[in-house]
Coordinates of N, CA and C and ligand atoms in Angstrom, one line a residue:
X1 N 5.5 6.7 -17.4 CA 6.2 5.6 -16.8 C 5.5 4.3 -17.0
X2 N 6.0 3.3 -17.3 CA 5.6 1.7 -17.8 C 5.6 1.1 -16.3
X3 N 4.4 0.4 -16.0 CA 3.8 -0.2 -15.0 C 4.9 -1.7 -15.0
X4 N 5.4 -2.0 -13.7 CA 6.2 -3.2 -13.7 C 4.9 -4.7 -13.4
X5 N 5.6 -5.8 -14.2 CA 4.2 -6.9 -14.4 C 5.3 -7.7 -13.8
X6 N 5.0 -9.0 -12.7 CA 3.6 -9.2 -12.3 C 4.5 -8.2 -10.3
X7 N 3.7 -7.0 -10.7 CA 3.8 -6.2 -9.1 C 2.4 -6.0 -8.9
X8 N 1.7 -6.7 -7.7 CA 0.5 -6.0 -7.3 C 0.0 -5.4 -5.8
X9 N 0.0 -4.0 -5.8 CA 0.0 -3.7 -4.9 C -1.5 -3.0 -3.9
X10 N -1.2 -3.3 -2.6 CA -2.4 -3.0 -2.0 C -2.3 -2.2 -1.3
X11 N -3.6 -0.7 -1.5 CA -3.8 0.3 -0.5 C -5.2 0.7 0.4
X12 N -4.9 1.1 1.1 CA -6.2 1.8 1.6 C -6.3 2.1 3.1
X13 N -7.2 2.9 3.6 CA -6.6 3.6 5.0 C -6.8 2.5 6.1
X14 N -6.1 3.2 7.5 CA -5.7 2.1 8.5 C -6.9 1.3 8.8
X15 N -6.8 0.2 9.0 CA -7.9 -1.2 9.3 C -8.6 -1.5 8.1
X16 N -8.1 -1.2 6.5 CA -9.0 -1.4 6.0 C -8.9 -2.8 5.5
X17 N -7.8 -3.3 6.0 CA -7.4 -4.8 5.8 C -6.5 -5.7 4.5
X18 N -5.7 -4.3 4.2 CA -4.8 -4.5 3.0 C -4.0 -5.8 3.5
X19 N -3.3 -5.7 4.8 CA -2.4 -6.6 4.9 C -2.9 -7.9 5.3
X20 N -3.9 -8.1 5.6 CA -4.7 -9.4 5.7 C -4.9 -10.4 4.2
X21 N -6.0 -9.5 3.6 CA -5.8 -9.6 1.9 C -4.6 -9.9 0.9
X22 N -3.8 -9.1 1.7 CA -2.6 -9.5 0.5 C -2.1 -10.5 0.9
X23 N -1.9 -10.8 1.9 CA -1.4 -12.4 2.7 C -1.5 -13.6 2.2
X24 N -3.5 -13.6 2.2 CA -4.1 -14.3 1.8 C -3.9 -14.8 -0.1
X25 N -4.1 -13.5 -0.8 CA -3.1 -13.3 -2.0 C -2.4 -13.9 -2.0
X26 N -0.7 -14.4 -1.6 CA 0.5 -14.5 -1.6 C 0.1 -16.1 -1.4
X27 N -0.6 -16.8 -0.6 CA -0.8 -18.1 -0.3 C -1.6 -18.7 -1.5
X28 N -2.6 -17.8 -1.8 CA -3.2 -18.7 -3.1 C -2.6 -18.8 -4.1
X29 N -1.5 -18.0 -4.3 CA -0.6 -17.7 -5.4 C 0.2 -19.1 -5.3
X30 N 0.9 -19.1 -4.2 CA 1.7 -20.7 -3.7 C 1.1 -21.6 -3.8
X31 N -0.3 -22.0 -3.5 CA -1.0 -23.0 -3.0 C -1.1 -23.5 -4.6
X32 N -1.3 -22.6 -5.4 CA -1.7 -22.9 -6.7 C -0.4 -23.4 -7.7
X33 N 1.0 -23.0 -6.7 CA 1.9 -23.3 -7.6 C 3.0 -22.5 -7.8
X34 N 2.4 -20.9 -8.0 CA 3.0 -19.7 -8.3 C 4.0 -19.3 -7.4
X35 N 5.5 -18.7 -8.0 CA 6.3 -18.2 -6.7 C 5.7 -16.6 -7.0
X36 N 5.3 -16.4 -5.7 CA 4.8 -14.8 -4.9 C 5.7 -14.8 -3.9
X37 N 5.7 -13.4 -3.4 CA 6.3 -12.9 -2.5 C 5.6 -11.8 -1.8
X38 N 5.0 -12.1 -0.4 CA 4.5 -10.6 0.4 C 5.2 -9.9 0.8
X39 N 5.4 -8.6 0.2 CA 6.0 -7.3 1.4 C 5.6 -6.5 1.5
X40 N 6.0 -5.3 2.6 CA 5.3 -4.2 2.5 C 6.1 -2.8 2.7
X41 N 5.1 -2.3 2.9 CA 5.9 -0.6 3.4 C 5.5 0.0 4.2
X42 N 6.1 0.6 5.5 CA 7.3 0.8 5.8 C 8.1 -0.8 5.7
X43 N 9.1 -0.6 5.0 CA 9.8 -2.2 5.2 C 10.2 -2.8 6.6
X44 N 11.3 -3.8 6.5 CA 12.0 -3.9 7.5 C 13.3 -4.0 7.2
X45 N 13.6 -2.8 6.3 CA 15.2 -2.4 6.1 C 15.5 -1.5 7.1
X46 N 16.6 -1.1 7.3 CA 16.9 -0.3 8.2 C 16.2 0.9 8.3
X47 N 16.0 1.2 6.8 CA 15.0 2.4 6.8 C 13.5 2.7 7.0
X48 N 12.9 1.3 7.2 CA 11.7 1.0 7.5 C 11.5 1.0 8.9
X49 N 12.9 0.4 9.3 CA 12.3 0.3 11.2 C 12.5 1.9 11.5
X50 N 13.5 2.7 10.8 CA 13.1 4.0 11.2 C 11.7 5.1 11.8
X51 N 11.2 4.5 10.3 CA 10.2 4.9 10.0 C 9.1 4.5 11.4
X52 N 9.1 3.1 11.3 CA 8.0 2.8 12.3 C 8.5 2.9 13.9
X53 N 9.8 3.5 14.1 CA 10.2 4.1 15.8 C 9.9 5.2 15.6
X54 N 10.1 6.3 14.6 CA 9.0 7.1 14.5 C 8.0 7.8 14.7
X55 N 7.5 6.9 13.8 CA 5.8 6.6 14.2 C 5.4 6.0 15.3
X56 N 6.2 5.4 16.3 CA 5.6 4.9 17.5 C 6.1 5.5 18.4
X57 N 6.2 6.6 18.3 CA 7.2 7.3 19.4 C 6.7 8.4 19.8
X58 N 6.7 9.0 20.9 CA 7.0 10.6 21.3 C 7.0 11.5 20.5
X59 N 8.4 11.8 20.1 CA 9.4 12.8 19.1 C 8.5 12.5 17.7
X60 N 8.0 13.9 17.6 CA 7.5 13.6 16.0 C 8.9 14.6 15.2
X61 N 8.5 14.0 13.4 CA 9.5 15.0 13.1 C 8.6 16.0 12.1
X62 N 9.4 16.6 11.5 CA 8.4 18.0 10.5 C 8.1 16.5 9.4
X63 N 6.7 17.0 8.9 CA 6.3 16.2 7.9 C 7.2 16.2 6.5
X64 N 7.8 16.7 6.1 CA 8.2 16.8 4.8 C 9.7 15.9 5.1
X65 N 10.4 15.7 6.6 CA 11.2 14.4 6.7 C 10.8 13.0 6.5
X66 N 9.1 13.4 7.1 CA 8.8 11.7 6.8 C 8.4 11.7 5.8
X67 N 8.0 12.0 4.7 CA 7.8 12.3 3.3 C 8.9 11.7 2.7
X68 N 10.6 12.3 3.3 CA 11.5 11.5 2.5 C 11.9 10.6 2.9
X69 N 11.8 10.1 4.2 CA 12.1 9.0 4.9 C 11.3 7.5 4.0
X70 N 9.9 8.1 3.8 CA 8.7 7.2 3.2 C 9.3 6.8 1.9
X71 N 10.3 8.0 1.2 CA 10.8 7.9 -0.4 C 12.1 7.1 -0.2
X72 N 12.8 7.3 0.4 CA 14.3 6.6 0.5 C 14.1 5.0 1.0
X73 N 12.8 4.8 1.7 CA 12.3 3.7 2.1 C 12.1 2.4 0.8
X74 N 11.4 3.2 0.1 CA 11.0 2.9 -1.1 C 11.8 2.4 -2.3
X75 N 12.6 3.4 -2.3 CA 14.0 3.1 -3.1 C 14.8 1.9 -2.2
X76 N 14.9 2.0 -1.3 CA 15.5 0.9 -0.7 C 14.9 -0.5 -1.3
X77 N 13.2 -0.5 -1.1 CA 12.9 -1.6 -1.1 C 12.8 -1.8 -2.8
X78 N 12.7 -1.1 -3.8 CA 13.0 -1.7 -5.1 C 14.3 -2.2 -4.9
X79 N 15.5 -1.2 -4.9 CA 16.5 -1.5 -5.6 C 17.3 -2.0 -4.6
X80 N 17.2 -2.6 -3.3 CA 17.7 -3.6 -2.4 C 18.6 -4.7 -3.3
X81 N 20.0 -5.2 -3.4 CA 20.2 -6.2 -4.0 C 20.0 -7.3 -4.9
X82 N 19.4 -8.1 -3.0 CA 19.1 -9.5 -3.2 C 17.4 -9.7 -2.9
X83 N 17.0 -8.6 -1.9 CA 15.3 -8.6 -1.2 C 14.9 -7.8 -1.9
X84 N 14.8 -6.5 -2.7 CA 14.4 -6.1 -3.6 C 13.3 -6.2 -4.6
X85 N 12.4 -5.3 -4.7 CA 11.2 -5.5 -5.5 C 11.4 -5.8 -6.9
X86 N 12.7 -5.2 -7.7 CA 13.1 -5.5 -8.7 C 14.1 -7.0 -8.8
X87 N 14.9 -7.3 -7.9 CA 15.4 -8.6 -8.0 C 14.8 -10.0 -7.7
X88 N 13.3 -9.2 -7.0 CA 12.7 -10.7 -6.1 C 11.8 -10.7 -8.4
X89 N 11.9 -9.8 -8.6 CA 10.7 -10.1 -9.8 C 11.6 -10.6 -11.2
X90 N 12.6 -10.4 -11.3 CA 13.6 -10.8 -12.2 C 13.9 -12.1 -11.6
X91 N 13.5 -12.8 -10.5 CA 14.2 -14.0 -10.0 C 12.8 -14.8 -10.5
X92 N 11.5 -14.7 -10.9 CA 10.6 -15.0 -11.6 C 9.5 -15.2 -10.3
X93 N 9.5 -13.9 -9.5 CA 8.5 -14.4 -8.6 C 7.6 -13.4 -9.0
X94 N 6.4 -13.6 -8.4 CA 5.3 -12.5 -8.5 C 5.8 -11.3 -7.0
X95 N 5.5 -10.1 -7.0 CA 5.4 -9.6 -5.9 C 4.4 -9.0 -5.5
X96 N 3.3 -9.1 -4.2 CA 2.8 -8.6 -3.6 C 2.9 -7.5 -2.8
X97 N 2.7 -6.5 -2.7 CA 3.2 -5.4 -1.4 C 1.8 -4.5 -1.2
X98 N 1.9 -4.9 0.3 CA 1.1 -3.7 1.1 C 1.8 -2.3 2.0
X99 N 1.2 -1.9 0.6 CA 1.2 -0.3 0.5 C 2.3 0.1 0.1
X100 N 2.5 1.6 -0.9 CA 3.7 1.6 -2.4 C 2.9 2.9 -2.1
X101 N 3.7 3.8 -3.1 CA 3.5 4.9 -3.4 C 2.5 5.8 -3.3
X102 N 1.2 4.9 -3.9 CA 0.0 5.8 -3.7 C -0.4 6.1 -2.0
X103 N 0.3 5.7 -0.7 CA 0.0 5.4 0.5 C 0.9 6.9 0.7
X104 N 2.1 7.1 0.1 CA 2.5 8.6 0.1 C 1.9 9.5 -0.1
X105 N 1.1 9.8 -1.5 CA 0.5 10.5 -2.1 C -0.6 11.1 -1.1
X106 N -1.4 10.0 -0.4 CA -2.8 10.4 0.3 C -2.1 10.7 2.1
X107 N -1.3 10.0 2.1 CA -0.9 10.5 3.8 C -0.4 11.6 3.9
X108 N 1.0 11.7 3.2 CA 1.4 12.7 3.0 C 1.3 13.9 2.6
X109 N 0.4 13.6 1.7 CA -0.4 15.0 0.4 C -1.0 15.4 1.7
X110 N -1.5 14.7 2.4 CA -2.8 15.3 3.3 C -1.8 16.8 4.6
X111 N -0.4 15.9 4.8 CA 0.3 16.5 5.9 C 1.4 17.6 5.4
X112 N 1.7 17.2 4.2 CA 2.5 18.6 3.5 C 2.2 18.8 2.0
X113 N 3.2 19.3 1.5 CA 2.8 19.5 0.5 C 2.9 18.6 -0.8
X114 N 1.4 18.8 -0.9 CA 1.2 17.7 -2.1 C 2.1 17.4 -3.2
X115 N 2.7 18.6 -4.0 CA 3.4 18.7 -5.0 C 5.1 18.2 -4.7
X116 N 5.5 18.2 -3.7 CA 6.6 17.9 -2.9 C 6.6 16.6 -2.7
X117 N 5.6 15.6 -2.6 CA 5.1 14.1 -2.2 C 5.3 13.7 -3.7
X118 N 4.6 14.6 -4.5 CA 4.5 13.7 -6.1 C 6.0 14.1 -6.5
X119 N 6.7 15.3 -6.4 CA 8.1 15.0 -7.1 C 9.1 13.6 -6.4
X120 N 8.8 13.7 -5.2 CA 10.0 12.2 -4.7 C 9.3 11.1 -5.1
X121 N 8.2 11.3 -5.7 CA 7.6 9.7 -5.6 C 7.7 9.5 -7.5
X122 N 7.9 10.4 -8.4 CA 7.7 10.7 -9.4 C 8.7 9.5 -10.4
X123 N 9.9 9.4 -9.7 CA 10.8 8.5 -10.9 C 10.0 6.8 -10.2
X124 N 9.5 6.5 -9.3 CA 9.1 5.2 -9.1 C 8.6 4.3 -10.1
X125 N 8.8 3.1 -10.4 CA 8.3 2.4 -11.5 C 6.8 2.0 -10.7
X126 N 5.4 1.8 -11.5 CA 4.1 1.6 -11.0 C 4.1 0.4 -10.9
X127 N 3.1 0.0 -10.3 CA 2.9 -1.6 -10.4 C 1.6 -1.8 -11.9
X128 N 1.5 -3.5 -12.0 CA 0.4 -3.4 -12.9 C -0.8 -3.4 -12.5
X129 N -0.6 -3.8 -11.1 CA -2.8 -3.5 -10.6 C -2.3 -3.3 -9.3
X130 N -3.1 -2.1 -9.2 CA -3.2 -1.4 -7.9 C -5.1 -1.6 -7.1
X131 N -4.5 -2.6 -6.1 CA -6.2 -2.8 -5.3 C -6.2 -2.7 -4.1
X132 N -7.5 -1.4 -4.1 CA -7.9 -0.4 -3.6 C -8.9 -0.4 -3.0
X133 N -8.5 -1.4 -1.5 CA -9.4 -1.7 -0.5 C -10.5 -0.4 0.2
X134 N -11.4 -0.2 -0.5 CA -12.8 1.2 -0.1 C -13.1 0.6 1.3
X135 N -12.8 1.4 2.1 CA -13.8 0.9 3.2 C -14.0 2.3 3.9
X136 N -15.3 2.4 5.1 CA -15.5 3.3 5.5 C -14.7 3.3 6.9
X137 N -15.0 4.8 7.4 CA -14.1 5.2 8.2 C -15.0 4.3 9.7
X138 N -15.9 4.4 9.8 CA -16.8 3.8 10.5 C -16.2 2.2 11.0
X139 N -16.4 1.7 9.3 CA -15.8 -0.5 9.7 C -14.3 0.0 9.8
X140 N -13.3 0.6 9.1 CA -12.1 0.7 9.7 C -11.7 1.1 11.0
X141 N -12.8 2.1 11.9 CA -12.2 2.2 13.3 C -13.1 0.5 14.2
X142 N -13.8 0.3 13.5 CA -14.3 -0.8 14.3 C -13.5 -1.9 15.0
X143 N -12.8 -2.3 13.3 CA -11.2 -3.2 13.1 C -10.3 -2.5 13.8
X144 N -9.9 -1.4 13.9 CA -8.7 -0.9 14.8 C -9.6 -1.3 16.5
X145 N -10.2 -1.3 16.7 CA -10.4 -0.8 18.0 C -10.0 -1.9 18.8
X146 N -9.7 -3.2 18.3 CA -9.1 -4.3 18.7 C -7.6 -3.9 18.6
X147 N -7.0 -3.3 18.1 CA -5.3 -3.3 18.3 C -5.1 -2.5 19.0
X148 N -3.7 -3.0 20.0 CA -3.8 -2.8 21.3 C -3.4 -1.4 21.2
X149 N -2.4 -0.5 20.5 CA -2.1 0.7 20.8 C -2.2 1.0 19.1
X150 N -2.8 2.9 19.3 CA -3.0 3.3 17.7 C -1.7 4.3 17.7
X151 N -1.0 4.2 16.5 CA 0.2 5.4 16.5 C -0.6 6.5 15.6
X152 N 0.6 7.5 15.7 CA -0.3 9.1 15.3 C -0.3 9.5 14.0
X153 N -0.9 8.5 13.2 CA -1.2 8.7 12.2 C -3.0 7.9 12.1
X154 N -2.9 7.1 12.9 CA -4.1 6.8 12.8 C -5.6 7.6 13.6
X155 N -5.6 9.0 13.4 CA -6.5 9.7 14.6 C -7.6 10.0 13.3
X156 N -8.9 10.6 14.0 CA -10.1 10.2 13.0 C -9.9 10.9 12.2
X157 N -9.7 12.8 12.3 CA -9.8 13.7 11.1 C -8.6 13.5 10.2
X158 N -7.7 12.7 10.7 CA -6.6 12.9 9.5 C -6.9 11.7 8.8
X159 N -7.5 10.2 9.1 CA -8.4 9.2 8.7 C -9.0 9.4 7.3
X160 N -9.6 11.0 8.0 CA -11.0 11.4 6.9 C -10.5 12.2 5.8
X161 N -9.8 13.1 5.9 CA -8.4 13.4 5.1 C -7.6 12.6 4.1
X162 N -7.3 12.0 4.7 CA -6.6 10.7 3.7 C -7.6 10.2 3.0
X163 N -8.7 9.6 3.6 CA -9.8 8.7 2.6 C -9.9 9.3 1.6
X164 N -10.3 10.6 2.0 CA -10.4 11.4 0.5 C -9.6 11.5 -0.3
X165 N -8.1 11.9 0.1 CA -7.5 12.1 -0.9 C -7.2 11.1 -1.7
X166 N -7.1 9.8 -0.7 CA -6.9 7.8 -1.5 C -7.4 8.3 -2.8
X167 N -9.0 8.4 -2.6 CA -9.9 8.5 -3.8 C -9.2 9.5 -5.0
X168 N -9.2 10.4 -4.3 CA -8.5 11.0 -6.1 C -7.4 11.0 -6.5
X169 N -6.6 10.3 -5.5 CA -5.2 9.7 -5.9 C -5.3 8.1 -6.6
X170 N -6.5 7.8 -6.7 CA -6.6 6.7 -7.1 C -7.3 6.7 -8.6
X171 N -7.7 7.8 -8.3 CA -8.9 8.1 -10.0 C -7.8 8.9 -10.2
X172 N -7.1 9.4 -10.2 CA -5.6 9.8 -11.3 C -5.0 8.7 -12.1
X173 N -4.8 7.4 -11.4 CA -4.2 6.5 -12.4 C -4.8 5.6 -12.7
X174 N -5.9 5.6 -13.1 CA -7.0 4.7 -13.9 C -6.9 4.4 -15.4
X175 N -5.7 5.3 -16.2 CA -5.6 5.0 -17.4 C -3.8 4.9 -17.1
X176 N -3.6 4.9 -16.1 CA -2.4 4.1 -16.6 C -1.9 2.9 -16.1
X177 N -3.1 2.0 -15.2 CA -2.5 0.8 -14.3 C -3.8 0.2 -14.3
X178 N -3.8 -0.8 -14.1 CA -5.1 -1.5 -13.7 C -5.5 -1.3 -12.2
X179 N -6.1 -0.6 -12.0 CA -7.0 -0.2 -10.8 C -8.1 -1.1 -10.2
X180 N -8.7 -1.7 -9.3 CA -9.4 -2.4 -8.6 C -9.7 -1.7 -7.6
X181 N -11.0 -1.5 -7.7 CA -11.9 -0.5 -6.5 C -12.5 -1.8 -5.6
X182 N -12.0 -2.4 -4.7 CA -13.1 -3.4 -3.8 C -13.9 -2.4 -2.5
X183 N -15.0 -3.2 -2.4 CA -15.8 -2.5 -1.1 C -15.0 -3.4 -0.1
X184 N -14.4 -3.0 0.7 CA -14.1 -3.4 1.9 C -15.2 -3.2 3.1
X185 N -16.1 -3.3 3.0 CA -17.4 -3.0 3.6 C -17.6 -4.6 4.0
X186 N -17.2 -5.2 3.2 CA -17.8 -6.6 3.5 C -17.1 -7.7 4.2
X187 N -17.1 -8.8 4.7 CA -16.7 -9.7 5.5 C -15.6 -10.0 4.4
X188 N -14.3 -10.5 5.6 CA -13.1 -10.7 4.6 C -13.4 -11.3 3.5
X189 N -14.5 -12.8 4.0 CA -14.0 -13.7 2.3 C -14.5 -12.9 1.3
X190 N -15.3 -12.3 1.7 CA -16.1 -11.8 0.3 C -15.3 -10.9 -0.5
X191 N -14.4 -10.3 0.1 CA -13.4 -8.8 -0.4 C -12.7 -10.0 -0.5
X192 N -11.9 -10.8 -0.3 CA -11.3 -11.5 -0.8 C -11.5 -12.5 -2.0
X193 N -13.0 -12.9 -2.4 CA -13.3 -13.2 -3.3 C -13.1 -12.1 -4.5
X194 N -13.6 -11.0 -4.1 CA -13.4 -9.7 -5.2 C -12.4 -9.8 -5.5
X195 N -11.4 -9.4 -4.9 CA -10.0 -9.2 -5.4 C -9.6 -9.9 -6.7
X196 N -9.7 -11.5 -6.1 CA -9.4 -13.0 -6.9 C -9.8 -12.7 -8.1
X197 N -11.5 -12.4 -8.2 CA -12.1 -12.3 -9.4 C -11.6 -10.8 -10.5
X198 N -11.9 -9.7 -9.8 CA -10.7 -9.1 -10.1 C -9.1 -9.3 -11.1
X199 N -8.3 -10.1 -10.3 CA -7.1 -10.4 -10.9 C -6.6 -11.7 -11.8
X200 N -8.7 -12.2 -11.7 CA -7.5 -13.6 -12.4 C -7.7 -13.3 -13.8
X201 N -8.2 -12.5 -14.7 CA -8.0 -12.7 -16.1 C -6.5 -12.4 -16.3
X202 N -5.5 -11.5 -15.5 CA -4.6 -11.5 -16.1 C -3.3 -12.5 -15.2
X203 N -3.9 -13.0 -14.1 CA -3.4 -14.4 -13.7 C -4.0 -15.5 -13.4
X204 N -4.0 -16.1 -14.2 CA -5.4 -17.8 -14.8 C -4.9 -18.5 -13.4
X205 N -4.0 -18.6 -13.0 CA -3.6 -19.7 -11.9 C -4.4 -19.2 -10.7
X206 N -4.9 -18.1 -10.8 CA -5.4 -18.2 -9.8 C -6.9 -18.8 -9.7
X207 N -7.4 -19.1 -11.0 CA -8.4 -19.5 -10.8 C -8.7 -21.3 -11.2
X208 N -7.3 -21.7 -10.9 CA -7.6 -23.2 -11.0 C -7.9 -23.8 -10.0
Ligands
TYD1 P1 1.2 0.0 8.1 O1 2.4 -0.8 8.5 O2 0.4 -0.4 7.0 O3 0.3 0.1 9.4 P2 0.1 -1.0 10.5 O4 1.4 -1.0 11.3 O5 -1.1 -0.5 11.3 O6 -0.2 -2.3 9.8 O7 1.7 1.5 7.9 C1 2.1 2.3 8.9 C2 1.6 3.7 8.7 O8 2.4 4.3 7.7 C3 0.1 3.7 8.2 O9 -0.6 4.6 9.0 C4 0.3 4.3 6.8 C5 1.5 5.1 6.9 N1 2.2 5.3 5.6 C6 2.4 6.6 5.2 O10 2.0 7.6 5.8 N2 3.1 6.8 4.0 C7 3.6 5.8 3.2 O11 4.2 6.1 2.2 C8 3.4 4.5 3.7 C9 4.0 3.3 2.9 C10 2.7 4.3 4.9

């Protein structure tokens, strides 16, 4: 499958500050000129607020619903019309998104079955750089311990579960996408300086 250009997406487990970072991303992109676009996943299509009443709720469902829920989500937010990951990038913007497919792979791999996660996620088009906020379980509960309520995906052994699998769902596509390992270990600007340096050979505006 051919990586979609310019899609850059950001993963990595809860608090590790994907959605801060890519924010930050989307502004420098603007500030410099460039039309960007931040979104993320779970969206806020109908099928995203699903997901996150869900997740914030009582009623859990069998994992292999949220599995497709996470996939139909997905599909939504490519092939959306007018808001769409493919229309917002045909309309000549860059797109940003926190967290895409590989956030299935390691959540889900971890709660059902793995092989089951990679067939729904399998026809997805890739992005061209996927960056892959490392951080420890330790500075990520640190960061959470400020938000006021945690939903039930964020508990420590399934944390430690995921981290792992991030990693070898991440060293799977290293020859087919541009991959970006940052330490998230470090104070925002500095992970945020990574990133930048990171992505600007193959976007120069960012470093004007
Ligand atoms: P997110 O919105 O990033 O978390 P927050 O609301 O804390 O900013 O994502 C919500 C949760 O959904 C997060 O724990 C990761 C999980 N998730 C999956 O399990 N699978 C997926 O495919 C995606 C996109 C997210």
């Amino acid at each position: 499958m051919s990586s979609l250009q310019p899609f850059i997406v950001f993963e990595g487990i809860d608090g590790a500050g994907t959605t801060t970072q890519a924010k930050r991303l989307v502004d420098l992109f603007c500030r410099a000129g460039a039309d960007a676009l931040f979104t993320c996943e779970p969206t806020d299509l109908p099928t995203g607020a699903l997901i996150r009443t869900i997740l914030a709720g009582d009623d859990s469902v069998q994992p292999e619903t949220l599995a497709l829920l996470f996939a139909a989500d997905r599909r939504e937010h490519l092939y959306h019309p007018d808001r769409g990951v493919l229309a917002t990038i045909r309309a000549g913007s860059t797109v940003v998104c926190d967290r895409y497919l590989f956030s299935s792979l390691a959540y889900q791999g971890v709660t059902t079955d793995p092989t089951l996660v990679e067939l729904l996620n399998s026809q997805f088009p890739l992005p061209r750089h996927l960056v892959f906020i490392d951080t420890s379980l330790e500075e990520s509960d640190r960061r959470m311990s400020s938000r006021p309520r945690r939903d039930r995906l964020e508990e420590e052994s399934l944390q430690r579960r995921v981290a792992s699998r991030y990693r070898q769902v991440i060293d799977r596509y290293q020859d087919r996408i541009a991959v970006h390992r940052i330490d998230g270990n470090q104070d925002e600007a500095t992970v945020f300086a990574d990133i930048v340096a990171a992505l600007a050979d193959d976007f120069p505006v960012l470093s004007r």
